[in-house]
Coordinates of C-alpha atoms in Angstrom, one line a residue:
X27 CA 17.0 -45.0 102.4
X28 CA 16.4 -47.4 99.2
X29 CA 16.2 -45.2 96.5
X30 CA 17.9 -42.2 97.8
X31 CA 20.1 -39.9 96.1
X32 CA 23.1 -39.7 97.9
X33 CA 23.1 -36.5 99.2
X34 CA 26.6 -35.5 98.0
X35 CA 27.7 -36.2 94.1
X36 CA 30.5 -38.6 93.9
X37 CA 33.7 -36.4 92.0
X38 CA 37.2 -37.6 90.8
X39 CA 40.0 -34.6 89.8
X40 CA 41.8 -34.8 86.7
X41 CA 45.3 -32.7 87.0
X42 CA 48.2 -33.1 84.9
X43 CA 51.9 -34.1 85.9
X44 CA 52.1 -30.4 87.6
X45 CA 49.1 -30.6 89.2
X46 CA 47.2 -28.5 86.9
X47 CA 43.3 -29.4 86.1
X48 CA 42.5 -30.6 82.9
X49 CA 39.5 -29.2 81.4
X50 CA 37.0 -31.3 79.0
X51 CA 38.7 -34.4 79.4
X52 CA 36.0 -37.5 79.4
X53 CA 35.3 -39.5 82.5
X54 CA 33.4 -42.4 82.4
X55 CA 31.7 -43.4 85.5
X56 CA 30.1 -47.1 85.7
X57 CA 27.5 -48.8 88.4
X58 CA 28.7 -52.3 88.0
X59 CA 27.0 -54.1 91.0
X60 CA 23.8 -53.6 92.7
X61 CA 20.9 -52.3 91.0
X62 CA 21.7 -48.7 91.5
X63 CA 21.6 -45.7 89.0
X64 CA 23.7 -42.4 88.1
X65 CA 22.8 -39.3 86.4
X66 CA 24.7 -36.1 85.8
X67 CA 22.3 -33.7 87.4
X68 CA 21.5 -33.8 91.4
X69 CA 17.7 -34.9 91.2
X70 CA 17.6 -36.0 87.9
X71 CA 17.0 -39.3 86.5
X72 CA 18.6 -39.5 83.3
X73 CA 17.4 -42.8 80.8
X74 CA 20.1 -43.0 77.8
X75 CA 17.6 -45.6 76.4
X76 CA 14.1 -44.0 77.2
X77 CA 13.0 -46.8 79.6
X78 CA 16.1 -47.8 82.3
X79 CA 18.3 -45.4 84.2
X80 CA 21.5 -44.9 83.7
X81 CA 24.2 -47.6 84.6
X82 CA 27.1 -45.5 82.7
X83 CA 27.8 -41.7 81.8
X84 CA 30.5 -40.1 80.4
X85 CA 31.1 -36.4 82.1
X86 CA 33.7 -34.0 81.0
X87 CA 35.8 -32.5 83.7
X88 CA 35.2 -29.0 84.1
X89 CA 37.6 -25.9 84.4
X90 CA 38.7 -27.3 87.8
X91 CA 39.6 -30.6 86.2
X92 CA 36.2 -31.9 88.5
X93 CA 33.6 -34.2 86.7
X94 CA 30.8 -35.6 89.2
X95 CA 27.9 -37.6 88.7
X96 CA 25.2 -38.6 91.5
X97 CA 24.7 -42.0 92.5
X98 CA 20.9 -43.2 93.7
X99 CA 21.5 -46.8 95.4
X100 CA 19.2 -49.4 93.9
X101 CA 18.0 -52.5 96.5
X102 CA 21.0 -54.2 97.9
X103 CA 23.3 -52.0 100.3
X104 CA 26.5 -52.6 101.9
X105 CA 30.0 -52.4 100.7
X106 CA 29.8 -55.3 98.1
X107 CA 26.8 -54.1 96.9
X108 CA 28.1 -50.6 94.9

């Protein structure tokens, strides 16, 4: 559905050479196409500027070496589109 959180957050792991998590290292995470936005919490629209959703965050990976965000796709779908 158009507007629709994605029901799952999109997550990248950070590990070291030995496969170790690294904890509080900064990911950013960037909507370049489409007219879809991100926020850090799952049903939560976050606006950095107080009018437009976000377009870029910058989590910190947890203990686990995990930093998520949650992607709500804007108008256009398709693979080109995100």
């Amino acid at each position: 559905a158009m507007h629709a959180q994605l029901p799952e957050p999109l997550t990248v792991v950070a590990l070291n050479a030995a496969g170790e998590p690294i904890e509080q290292l900064p990911v950013t995470f960037d909507v370049i196409r489409g007219t879809g936005w991100i926020s850090s919490t799952a049903g939560q629209i976050e606006k950095p500027d107080g009018i437009n959703p976000a377009r870029s965050l910058v989590v910190n990976t947890d203990e686990r070496g995990y930093a998520q965000i949650w992607l709500t796709p804007g108008k256009q779908s398709g693979a080109a589109a995100h």
